[in-house]
Amino acid sequence: MNPSTKQLKWFNSEHAHSALAALDEKSLPQHIAIIMDGNGRWAKRQGKPRLFGHKAGVASVREMIASCVELDIPYLTIYSFSSENWSRPEDEVSGIMKLFVEVLTREIVNLNAQNVRVKLIGDIDALPEKTRLAFAECVQSTAANTGLTLVVALNYGARQDIVSAVKAITSEVHEGDLSSDDVTSELISSRLSTSGIPDPDFMIRTSGETRLSNFLLYETAYTELYFTDTLWPDFNRDALLDALLSFQDRNRRYGGL
Ligand code: FPP
């Protein structure tokens, strides 16, 4: 692609300039989903507590948001806290919850300045009140923005989401509002918490793990997967451009010829 001056300013390494030149803007994904993994190991390598890694991970989140904005990628979903993450040590969980409040309070201005709209998926009600309110404020304050949609998965688990959708559908069938013949894959999509958001066409997982870990299981039927050994706090703009180059080289056939 022929990058704009603004893009060249943002992606300012030599590597980034040659990657941008090789990227075809028509082959960029429309929705990137990211499993941000490796914060704990990143911190441990430096002899620091795990929370230090989560704090460093926030800088990568900012970089991904700004990159998607600069590249006109309309949707970014980040796995910020899974329904399984509660089993971590109590001080780590409370540290992450506090970090969310700090980051959201600080970043609302930047999100609005970048025209980013924040949406949440997952069981928000189970979060500590301060965290819940900080996210609610962020969603409300950015609701009218029309640029990048940032979907934050919080206390999210794909199986739990599918169970809720099935419960909603069976109750509608029971009430007579739906017949079982109405149940299609589109109807199921419409009852998931990601309803209205296009399925991700690209999913990135950092830190060398190669699992989906209960993230967007229904929505990723045709998603291209990208795994990298880079730990999340080291995943920067250059790393994103490498991932995008890999995406554009793939031959996407949706099961056809
Ligand atoms: C995974 O690394 C990371 C998390 C469970 C938390 C990620 C949260 C952030 C980066 C903050 C996001 C901020 C906002 C505002 C949404 P890990 O702890 O599993 O690392 P490990 O596999 O090395 O132990």
PDB file of C-alpha atoms and ligand atoms in Angstrom:
ATOM      1  CA  MET A   1       0.000   0.000   0.000  1.00  0.00           C
ATOM      2  CA  ASN A   2       0.949   3.584  -0.344  1.00  0.00           C
ATOM      3  CA  PRO A   3       1.059   4.715   3.278  1.00  0.00           C
ATOM      4  CA  SER A   4      -0.138   8.179   4.249  1.00  0.00           C
ATOM      5  CA  THR A   5       2.273  10.590   5.924  1.00  0.00           C
ATOM      6  CA  LYS A   6       0.368  10.012   9.152  1.00  0.00           C
ATOM      7  CA  GLN A   7       0.809   6.256   8.880  1.00  0.00           C
ATOM      8  CA  LEU A   8       4.522   6.644   8.140  1.00  0.00           C
ATOM      9  CA  LYS A   9       4.856   8.796  11.219  1.00  0.00           C
ATOM     10  CA  TRP A  10       3.121   6.224  13.348  1.00  0.00           C
ATOM     11  CA  PHE A  11       4.869   3.157  11.919  1.00  0.00           C
ATOM     12  CA  ASN A  12       8.296   4.747  12.053  1.00  0.00           C
ATOM     13  CA  SER A  13      10.856   1.910  11.951  1.00  0.00           C
ATOM     14  CA  GLU A  14      12.649   0.912   8.767  1.00  0.00           C
ATOM     15  CA  HIS A  15      11.083  -2.528   9.099  1.00  0.00           C
ATOM     16  CA  ALA A  16       7.631  -0.944   9.350  1.00  0.00           C
ATOM     17  CA  HIS A  17       8.158   1.148   6.226  1.00  0.00           C
ATOM     18  CA  SER A  18       9.066  -1.857   4.092  1.00  0.00           C
ATOM     19  CA  ALA A  19       6.220  -3.915   5.623  1.00  0.00           C
ATOM     20  CA  LEU A  20       3.739  -1.112   4.880  1.00  0.00           C
ATOM     21  CA  ALA A  21       4.946  -0.934   1.298  1.00  0.00           C
ATOM     22  CA  ALA A  22       4.357  -4.689   0.937  1.00  0.00           C
ATOM     23  CA  LEU A  23       0.882  -4.593   2.502  1.00  0.00           C
ATOM     24  CA  ASP A  24      -2.148  -4.494   0.276  1.00  0.00           C
ATOM     25  CA  GLU A  25      -4.811  -2.400   1.980  1.00  0.00           C
ATOM     26  CA  LYS A  26      -7.541  -4.458   0.313  1.00  0.00           C
ATOM     27  CA  SER A  27      -6.185  -7.571   2.073  1.00  0.00           C
ATOM     28  CA  LEU A  28      -6.244  -6.210   5.579  1.00  0.00           C
ATOM     29  CA  PRO A  29      -8.473  -8.030   8.066  1.00  0.00           C
ATOM     30  CA  GLN A  30     -11.680  -6.277   9.089  1.00  0.00           C
ATOM     31  CA  HIS A  31     -11.711  -7.740  12.566  1.00  0.00           C
ATOM     32  CA  ILE A  32      -8.644  -8.778  14.551  1.00  0.00           C
ATOM     33  CA  ALA A  33      -9.086 -10.769  17.759  1.00  0.00           C
ATOM     34  CA  ILE A  34      -6.124 -11.062  20.112  1.00  0.00           C
ATOM     35  CA  ILE A  35      -5.299 -13.457  22.938  1.00  0.00           C
ATOM     36  CA  MET A  36      -2.778 -11.334  24.833  1.00  0.00           C
ATOM     37  CA  ASP A  37      -0.607 -13.935  26.505  1.00  0.00           C
ATOM     38  CA  GLY A  38       2.783 -13.946  28.198  1.00  0.00           C
ATOM     39  CA  ASN A  39       2.651 -10.983  30.578  1.00  0.00           C
ATOM     40  CA  GLY A  40       3.543 -13.150  33.563  1.00  0.00           C
ATOM     41  CA  ARG A  41       6.531 -14.776  31.851  1.00  0.00           C
ATOM     42  CA  TRP A  42       7.743 -11.411  30.563  1.00  0.00           C
ATOM     43  CA  ALA A  43       7.776 -10.069  34.127  1.00  0.00           C
ATOM     44  CA  LYS A  44       9.398 -13.208  35.533  1.00  0.00           C
ATOM     45  CA  ARG A  45      12.255 -12.952  33.032  1.00  0.00           C
ATOM     46  CA  GLN A  46      13.054  -9.597  34.583  1.00  0.00           C
ATOM     47  CA  GLY A  47      12.678 -10.816  38.147  1.00  0.00           C
ATOM     48  CA  LYS A  48       9.540  -8.717  38.607  1.00  0.00           C
ATOM     49  CA  PRO A  49       6.061  -9.577  39.949  1.00  0.00           C
ATOM     50  CA  ARG A  50       3.434 -10.704  37.420  1.00  0.00           C
ATOM     51  CA  LEU A  51       1.498  -7.451  37.717  1.00  0.00           C
ATOM     52  CA  PHE A  52       4.504  -5.624  36.286  1.00  0.00           C
ATOM     53  CA  GLY A  53       3.956  -7.664  33.108  1.00  0.00           C
ATOM     54  CA  HIS A  54       0.256  -6.765  32.973  1.00  0.00           C
ATOM     55  CA  LYS A  55       1.144  -3.083  33.312  1.00  0.00           C
ATOM     56  CA  ALA A  56       3.648  -3.407  30.462  1.00  0.00           C
ATOM     57  CA  GLY A  57       0.946  -5.248  28.469  1.00  0.00           C
ATOM     58  CA  VAL A  58      -1.260  -2.166  28.593  1.00  0.00           C
ATOM     59  CA  ALA A  59       1.299  -0.308  26.421  1.00  0.00           C
ATOM     60  CA  SER A  60       0.916  -3.026  23.770  1.00  0.00           C
ATOM     61  CA  VAL A  61      -2.875  -2.656  23.936  1.00  0.00           C
ATOM     62  CA  ARG A  62      -2.516   1.091  23.298  1.00  0.00           C
ATOM     63  CA  GLU A  63      -0.205   0.383  20.391  1.00  0.00           C
ATOM     64  CA  MET A  64      -2.642  -2.102  18.829  1.00  0.00           C
ATOM     65  CA  ILE A  65      -5.558   0.329  19.187  1.00  0.00           C
ATOM     66  CA  ALA A  66      -3.595   3.154  17.544  1.00  0.00           C
ATOM     67  CA  SER A  67      -2.329   0.800  14.809  1.00  0.00           C
ATOM     68  CA  CYS A  68      -5.837  -0.400  13.941  1.00  0.00           C
ATOM     69  CA  VAL A  69      -6.985   3.227  13.863  1.00  0.00           C
ATOM     70  CA  GLU A  70      -4.110   4.201  11.533  1.00  0.00           C
ATOM     71  CA  LEU A  71      -4.741   1.220   9.252  1.00  0.00           C
ATOM     72  CA  ASP A  72      -8.535   1.698   9.198  1.00  0.00           C
ATOM     73  CA  ILE A  73      -9.211  -1.759  10.595  1.00  0.00           C
ATOM     74  CA  PRO A  74     -12.777  -1.461  11.908  1.00  0.00           C
ATOM     75  CA  TYR A  75     -12.874  -4.067  14.730  1.00  0.00           C
ATOM     76  CA  LEU A  76     -10.383  -5.169  17.383  1.00  0.00           C
ATOM     77  CA  THR A  77     -11.304  -7.641  20.117  1.00  0.00           C
ATOM     78  CA  ILE A  78      -8.980  -8.243  23.068  1.00  0.00           C
ATOM     79  CA  TYR A  79      -9.198 -11.082  25.581  1.00  0.00           C
ATOM     80  CA  SER A  80      -8.589  -9.064  28.725  1.00  0.00           C
ATOM     81  CA  PHE A  81      -9.847 -11.381  31.429  1.00  0.00           C
ATOM     82  CA  SER A  82     -11.229 -14.870  30.937  1.00  0.00           C
ATOM     83  CA  SER A  83     -13.794 -16.594  33.106  1.00  0.00           C
ATOM     84  CA  GLU A  84     -10.962 -18.976  34.092  1.00  0.00           C
ATOM     85  CA  ASN A  85      -8.637 -16.148  35.227  1.00  0.00           C
ATOM     86  CA  TRP A  86     -10.385 -15.925  38.634  1.00  0.00           C
ATOM     87  CA  SER A  87      -8.395 -18.970  39.721  1.00  0.00           C
ATOM     88  CA  ARG A  88      -5.180 -16.895  39.770  1.00  0.00           C
ATOM     89  CA  PRO A  89      -3.738 -15.712  43.101  1.00  0.00           C
ATOM     90  CA  GLU A  90      -6.018 -13.204  44.771  1.00  0.00           C
ATOM     91  CA  ASP A  91      -3.492 -10.352  44.720  1.00  0.00           C
ATOM     92  CA  GLU A  92      -2.939 -10.799  40.975  1.00  0.00           C
ATOM     93  CA  VAL A  93      -6.700 -10.740  40.265  1.00  0.00           C
ATOM     94  CA  SER A  94      -7.265  -7.666  42.437  1.00  0.00           C
ATOM     95  CA  GLY A  95      -4.200  -6.017  40.868  1.00  0.00           C
ATOM     96  CA  ILE A  96      -5.599  -6.585  37.359  1.00  0.00           C
ATOM     97  CA  MET A  97      -9.023  -5.234  38.425  1.00  0.00           C
ATOM     98  CA  LYS A  98      -7.365  -2.110  39.848  1.00  0.00           C
ATOM     99  CA  LEU A  99      -5.221  -1.741  36.753  1.00  0.00           C
ATOM    100  CA  PHE A 100      -8.367  -1.723  34.577  1.00  0.00           C
ATOM    101  CA  VAL A 101      -9.772   1.173  36.631  1.00  0.00           C
ATOM    102  CA  GLU A 102      -6.520   3.169  36.385  1.00  0.00           C
ATOM    103  CA  VAL A 103      -6.099   2.556  32.668  1.00  0.00           C
ATOM    104  CA  LEU A 104      -9.715   3.296  31.742  1.00  0.00           C
ATOM    105  CA  THR A 105      -9.826   6.490  33.761  1.00  0.00           C
ATOM    106  CA  ARG A 106      -6.623   7.662  32.085  1.00  0.00           C
ATOM    107  CA  GLU A 107      -7.425   6.485  28.545  1.00  0.00           C
ATOM    108  CA  ILE A 108     -11.009   7.662  27.966  1.00  0.00           C
ATOM    109  CA  VAL A 109      -9.721  10.959  26.570  1.00  0.00           C
ATOM    110  CA  ASN A 110      -7.370   9.197  24.146  1.00  0.00           C
ATOM    111  CA  LEU A 111     -10.054   6.742  23.056  1.00  0.00           C
ATOM    112  CA  ASN A 112     -12.420   9.613  22.283  1.00  0.00           C
ATOM    113  CA  ALA A 113      -9.657  11.543  20.518  1.00  0.00           C
ATOM    114  CA  GLN A 114      -9.129   8.499  18.283  1.00  0.00           C
ATOM    115  CA  ASN A 115     -12.894   8.101  17.672  1.00  0.00           C
ATOM    116  CA  VAL A 116     -12.812   4.604  19.262  1.00  0.00           C
ATOM    117  CA  ARG A 117     -16.040   3.036  20.469  1.00  0.00           C
ATOM    118  CA  VAL A 118     -15.674   0.527  23.323  1.00  0.00           C
ATOM    119  CA  LYS A 119     -17.965  -2.486  23.680  1.00  0.00           C
ATOM    120  CA  LEU A 120     -17.869  -5.211  26.298  1.00  0.00           C
ATOM    121  CA  ILE A 121     -18.539  -8.919  26.027  1.00  0.00           C
ATOM    122  CA  GLY A 122     -18.656 -11.342  28.942  1.00  0.00           C
ATOM    123  CA  ASP A 123     -20.249 -11.508  32.355  1.00  0.00           C
ATOM    124  CA  ILE A 124     -19.592  -7.998  33.603  1.00  0.00           C
ATOM    125  CA  ASP A 125     -21.867  -8.295  36.650  1.00  0.00           C
ATOM    126  CA  ALA A 126     -19.368 -10.509  38.455  1.00  0.00           C
ATOM    127  CA  LEU A 127     -16.625  -7.834  38.391  1.00  0.00           C
ATOM    128  CA  PRO A 128     -15.817  -5.661  41.413  1.00  0.00           C
ATOM    129  CA  GLU A 129     -18.045  -2.585  41.468  1.00  0.00           C
ATOM    130  CA  LYS A 130     -15.296  -0.032  40.745  1.00  0.00           C
ATOM    131  CA  THR A 131     -14.099  -1.999  37.719  1.00  0.00           C
ATOM    132  CA  ARG A 132     -17.644  -2.479  36.459  1.00  0.00           C
ATOM    133  CA  LEU A 133     -18.385   1.234  36.793  1.00  0.00           C
ATOM    134  CA  ALA A 134     -15.117   2.257  35.094  1.00  0.00           C
ATOM    135  CA  PHE A 135     -15.950   0.043  32.107  1.00  0.00           C
ATOM    136  CA  ALA A 136     -19.574   1.225  32.028  1.00  0.00           C
ATOM    137  CA  GLU A 137     -18.359   4.828  31.978  1.00  0.00           C
ATOM    138  CA  CYS A 138     -15.931   4.049  29.162  1.00  0.00           C
ATOM    139  CA  VAL A 139     -18.646   2.338  27.076  1.00  0.00           C
ATOM    140  CA  GLN A 140     -21.076   5.191  27.650  1.00  0.00           C
ATOM    141  CA  SER A 141     -18.583   7.941  26.971  1.00  0.00           C
ATOM    142  CA  THR A 142     -17.401   6.395  23.680  1.00  0.00           C
ATOM    143  CA  ALA A 143     -20.794   5.110  22.452  1.00  0.00           C
ATOM    144  CA  ALA A 144     -21.271   7.772  19.775  1.00  0.00           C
ATOM    145  CA  ASN A 145     -17.809   7.295  18.221  1.00  0.00           C
ATOM    146  CA  THR A 146     -17.765   5.992  14.667  1.00  0.00           C
ATOM    147  CA  GLY A 147     -14.192   4.761  14.129  1.00  0.00           C
ATOM    148  CA  LEU A 148     -12.593   1.583  15.472  1.00  0.00           C
ATOM    149  CA  THR A 149     -14.842  -0.635  17.595  1.00  0.00           C
ATOM    150  CA  LEU A 150     -12.765  -2.003  20.463  1.00  0.00           C
ATOM    151  CA  VAL A 151     -14.417  -5.086  21.927  1.00  0.00           C
ATOM    152  CA  VAL A 152     -13.100  -5.879  25.384  1.00  0.00           C
ATOM    153  CA  ALA A 153     -13.728  -9.465  26.507  1.00  0.00           C
ATOM    154  CA  LEU A 154     -14.041  -9.421  30.282  1.00  0.00           C
ATOM    155  CA  ASN A 155     -14.883 -12.378  32.449  1.00  0.00           C
ATOM    156  CA  TYR A 156     -15.640 -13.931  29.081  1.00  0.00           C
ATOM    157  CA  GLY A 157     -15.839 -17.614  28.158  1.00  0.00           C
ATOM    158  CA  ALA A 158     -17.086 -18.808  24.768  1.00  0.00           C
ATOM    159  CA  ARG A 159     -18.759 -21.952  26.085  1.00  0.00           C
ATOM    160  CA  GLN A 160     -20.624 -19.941  28.734  1.00  0.00           C
ATOM    161  CA  ASP A 161     -21.705 -17.506  25.997  1.00  0.00           C
ATOM    162  CA  ILE A 162     -22.974 -20.383  23.836  1.00  0.00           C
ATOM    163  CA  VAL A 163     -24.844 -21.847  26.834  1.00  0.00           C
ATOM    164  CA  SER A 164     -26.561 -18.465  27.425  1.00  0.00           C
ATOM    165  CA  ALA A 165     -27.513 -18.263  23.740  1.00  0.00           C
ATOM    166  CA  VAL A 166     -28.954 -21.803  23.798  1.00  0.00           C
ATOM    167  CA  LYS A 167     -30.912 -20.993  26.959  1.00  0.00           C
ATOM    168  CA  ALA A 168     -32.315 -17.815  25.365  1.00  0.00           C
ATOM    169  CA  ILE A 169     -33.337 -19.700  22.224  1.00  0.00           C
ATOM    170  CA  THR A 170     -34.907 -22.669  24.059  1.00  0.00           C
ATOM    171  CA  SER A 171     -36.925 -20.306  26.204  1.00  0.00           C
ATOM    172  CA  GLU A 172     -38.164 -18.452  23.093  1.00  0.00           C
ATOM    173  CA  VAL A 173     -39.129 -21.802  21.536  1.00  0.00           C
ATOM    174  CA  HIS A 174     -40.843 -22.770  24.801  1.00  0.00           C
ATOM    175  CA  GLU A 175     -42.798 -19.493  24.830  1.00  0.00           C
ATOM    176  CA  GLY A 176     -43.862 -20.082  21.232  1.00  0.00           C
ATOM    177  CA  ASP A 177     -41.992 -17.007  19.910  1.00  0.00           C
ATOM    178  CA  LEU A 178     -39.718 -19.214  17.801  1.00  0.00           C
ATOM    179  CA  SER A 179     -40.097 -22.649  16.245  1.00  0.00           C
ATOM    180  CA  SER A 180     -37.197 -25.102  16.185  1.00  0.00           C
ATOM    181  CA  ASP A 181     -37.117 -24.660  12.387  1.00  0.00           C
ATOM    182  CA  ASP A 182     -36.133 -21.024  12.966  1.00  0.00           C
ATOM    183  CA  VAL A 183     -32.892 -22.101  14.628  1.00  0.00           C
ATOM    184  CA  THR A 184     -30.113 -21.363  12.147  1.00  0.00           C
ATOM    185  CA  SER A 185     -26.450 -20.528  12.595  1.00  0.00           C
ATOM    186  CA  GLU A 186     -27.342 -16.855  12.020  1.00  0.00           C
ATOM    187  CA  LEU A 187     -29.957 -17.018  14.780  1.00  0.00           C
ATOM    188  CA  ILE A 188     -27.405 -18.535  17.167  1.00  0.00           C
ATOM    189  CA  SER A 189     -24.913 -15.759  16.226  1.00  0.00           C
ATOM    190  CA  SER A 190     -27.583 -13.190  16.984  1.00  0.00           C
ATOM    191  CA  ARG A 191     -28.031 -14.511  20.525  1.00  0.00           C
ATOM    192  CA  LEU A 192     -24.308 -14.484  21.371  1.00  0.00           C
ATOM    193  CA  SER A 193     -22.763 -11.530  23.180  1.00  0.00           C
ATOM    194  CA  THR A 194     -20.927 -10.708  19.925  1.00  0.00           C
ATOM    195  CA  SER A 195     -24.249 -10.144  18.114  1.00  0.00           C
ATOM    196  CA  GLY A 196     -23.910  -7.383  15.518  1.00  0.00           C
ATOM    197  CA  ILE A 197     -20.103  -7.647  15.420  1.00  0.00           C
ATOM    198  CA  PRO A 198     -18.712  -9.369  12.302  1.00  0.00           C
ATOM    199  CA  ASP A 199     -16.815 -12.602  12.979  1.00  0.00           C
ATOM    200  CA  PRO A 200     -13.075 -12.047  13.322  1.00  0.00           C
ATOM    201  CA  ASP A 201     -11.203 -12.839  10.127  1.00  0.00           C
ATOM    202  CA  PHE A 202      -7.857 -12.912  11.945  1.00  0.00           C
ATOM    203  CA  MET A 203      -6.872 -14.124  15.409  1.00  0.00           C
ATOM    204  CA  ILE A 204      -3.472 -13.567  16.997  1.00  0.00           C
ATOM    205  CA  ARG A 205      -2.155 -15.370  20.079  1.00  0.00           C
ATOM    206  CA  THR A 206       1.154 -14.376  21.575  1.00  0.00           C
ATOM    207  CA  SER A 207       3.660 -16.241  23.783  1.00  0.00           C
ATOM    208  CA  GLY A 208       3.946 -19.531  21.910  1.00  0.00           C
ATOM    209  CA  GLU A 209       0.712 -21.112  23.156  1.00  0.00           C
ATOM    210  CA  THR A 210      -1.346 -22.592  20.320  1.00  0.00           C
ATOM    211  CA  ARG A 211      -4.810 -22.988  21.848  1.00  0.00           C
ATOM    212  CA  LEU A 212      -8.023 -20.957  21.583  1.00  0.00           C
ATOM    213  CA  SER A 213      -8.597 -21.173  25.360  1.00  0.00           C
ATOM    214  CA  ASN A 214     -12.375 -20.729  25.255  1.00  0.00           C
ATOM    215  CA  PHE A 215     -12.184 -17.497  23.214  1.00  0.00           C
ATOM    216  CA  LEU A 216     -14.814 -16.801  20.501  1.00  0.00           C
ATOM    217  CA  LEU A 217     -15.249 -20.510  19.693  1.00  0.00           C
ATOM    218  CA  TYR A 218     -18.415 -20.062  17.608  1.00  0.00           C
ATOM    219  CA  GLU A 219     -17.198 -16.920  15.835  1.00  0.00           C
ATOM    220  CA  THR A 220     -13.854 -18.343  14.667  1.00  0.00           C
ATOM    221  CA  ALA A 221     -15.157 -21.088  12.345  1.00  0.00           C
ATOM    222  CA  TYR A 222     -13.338 -19.529   9.363  1.00  0.00           C
ATOM    223  CA  THR A 223     -10.840 -17.297  11.150  1.00  0.00           C
ATOM    224  CA  GLU A 224      -7.182 -17.347  10.139  1.00  0.00           C
ATOM    225  CA  LEU A 225      -5.052 -18.114  13.197  1.00  0.00           C
ATOM    226  CA  TYR A 226      -1.623 -16.633  13.875  1.00  0.00           C
ATOM    227  CA  PHE A 227       0.633 -17.807  16.672  1.00  0.00           C
ATOM    228  CA  THR A 228       3.841 -16.079  17.655  1.00  0.00           C
ATOM    229  CA  ASP A 229       6.427 -16.750  20.368  1.00  0.00           C
ATOM    230  CA  THR A 230       6.633 -13.018  21.140  1.00  0.00           C
ATOM    231  CA  LEU A 231       5.367 -12.273  24.651  1.00  0.00           C
ATOM    232  CA  TRP A 232       2.497  -9.783  24.804  1.00  0.00           C
ATOM    233  CA  PRO A 233       4.429  -6.808  26.259  1.00  0.00           C
ATOM    234  CA  ASP A 234       6.915  -7.164  23.355  1.00  0.00           C
ATOM    235  CA  PHE A 235       4.190  -7.320  20.696  1.00  0.00           C
ATOM    236  CA  ASN A 236       4.559  -3.947  18.987  1.00  0.00           C
ATOM    237  CA  ARG A 237       3.619  -2.281  15.681  1.00  0.00           C
ATOM    238  CA  ASP A 238       6.359  -4.098  13.770  1.00  0.00           C
ATOM    239  CA  ALA A 239       5.102  -7.436  15.109  1.00  0.00           C
ATOM    240  CA  LEU A 240       1.548  -6.532  14.083  1.00  0.00           C
ATOM    241  CA  LEU A 241       2.674  -5.659  10.553  1.00  0.00           C
ATOM    242  CA  ASP A 242       4.447  -9.051  10.285  1.00  0.00           C
ATOM    243  CA  ALA A 243       1.216 -10.735  11.354  1.00  0.00           C
ATOM    244  CA  LEU A 244      -0.756  -8.747   8.756  1.00  0.00           C
ATOM    245  CA  LEU A 245       1.695  -9.732   6.020  1.00  0.00           C
ATOM    246  CA  SER A 246       1.168 -13.372   6.986  1.00  0.00           C
ATOM    247  CA  PHE A 247      -2.620 -12.830   6.845  1.00  0.00           C
ATOM    248  CA  GLN A 248      -2.542 -11.358   3.363  1.00  0.00           C
ATOM    249  CA  ASP A 249      -0.467 -14.260   2.037  1.00  0.00           C
ATOM    250  CA  ARG A 250      -3.082 -16.813   2.997  1.00  0.00           C
ATOM    251  CA  ASN A 251      -5.477 -18.235   0.504  1.00  0.00           C
ATOM    252  CA  ARG A 252      -8.887 -17.939   2.099  1.00  0.00           C
ATOM    253  CA  ARG A 253     -11.344 -20.364   0.563  1.00  0.00           C
ATOM    254  CA  TYR A 254     -14.095 -20.877   3.174  1.00  0.00           C
ATOM    255  CA  GLY A 255     -14.070 -24.622   2.504  1.00  0.00           C
ATOM    256  CA  GLY A 256     -14.624 -24.178  -1.247  1.00  0.00           C
ATOM    257  CA  LEU A 257     -12.110 -24.610  -4.075  1.00  0.00           C
TER     258      LEU A 257
HETATM  259  C1  FPP B   1      -2.185 -12.917  29.950  1.00  0.00           C
HETATM  260  O1  FPP B   1      -0.842 -13.032  30.357  1.00  0.00           O
HETATM  261  C2  FPP B   1      -2.759 -11.592  30.274  1.00  0.00           C
HETATM  262  C3  FPP B   1      -3.874 -11.347  31.059  1.00  0.00           C
HETATM  263  C4  FPP B   1      -4.693 -12.398  31.676  1.00  0.00           C
HETATM  264  C5  FPP B   1      -4.319  -9.968  31.356  1.00  0.00           C
HETATM  265  C6  FPP B   1      -4.202  -9.048  30.198  1.00  0.00           C
HETATM  266  C7  FPP B   1      -4.589  -7.681  30.548  1.00  0.00           C
HETATM  267  C8  FPP B   1      -3.978  -6.588  30.083  1.00  0.00           C
HETATM  268  C9  FPP B   1      -2.806  -6.583  29.186  1.00  0.00           C
HETATM  269  C10 FPP B   1      -4.536  -5.267  30.410  1.00  0.00           C
HETATM  270  C11 FPP B   1      -5.524  -4.876  29.348  1.00  0.00           C
HETATM  271  C12 FPP B   1      -6.029  -3.533  29.603  1.00  0.00           C
HETATM  272  C13 FPP B   1      -7.233  -3.050  29.210  1.00  0.00           C
HETATM  273  C14 FPP B   1      -7.564  -1.654  29.511  1.00  0.00           C
HETATM  274  C15 FPP B   1      -8.271  -3.826  28.521  1.00  0.00           C
HETATM  275  P1  FPP B   1      -0.501 -14.155  31.418  1.00  0.00           P
HETATM  276  O2  FPP B   1      -0.650 -13.578  32.785  1.00  0.00           O
HETATM  277  O3  FPP B   1      -1.365 -15.352  31.176  1.00  0.00           O
HETATM  278  O4  FPP B   1       0.995 -14.480  31.119  1.00  0.00           O
HETATM  279  P2  FPP B   1       1.719 -15.889  31.329  1.00  0.00           P
HETATM  280  O5  FPP B   1       1.071 -16.848  30.388  1.00  0.00           O
HETATM  281  O6  FPP B   1       3.145 -15.605  30.989  1.00  0.00           O
HETATM  282  O7  FPP B   1       1.525 -16.278  32.767  1.00  0.00           O
END
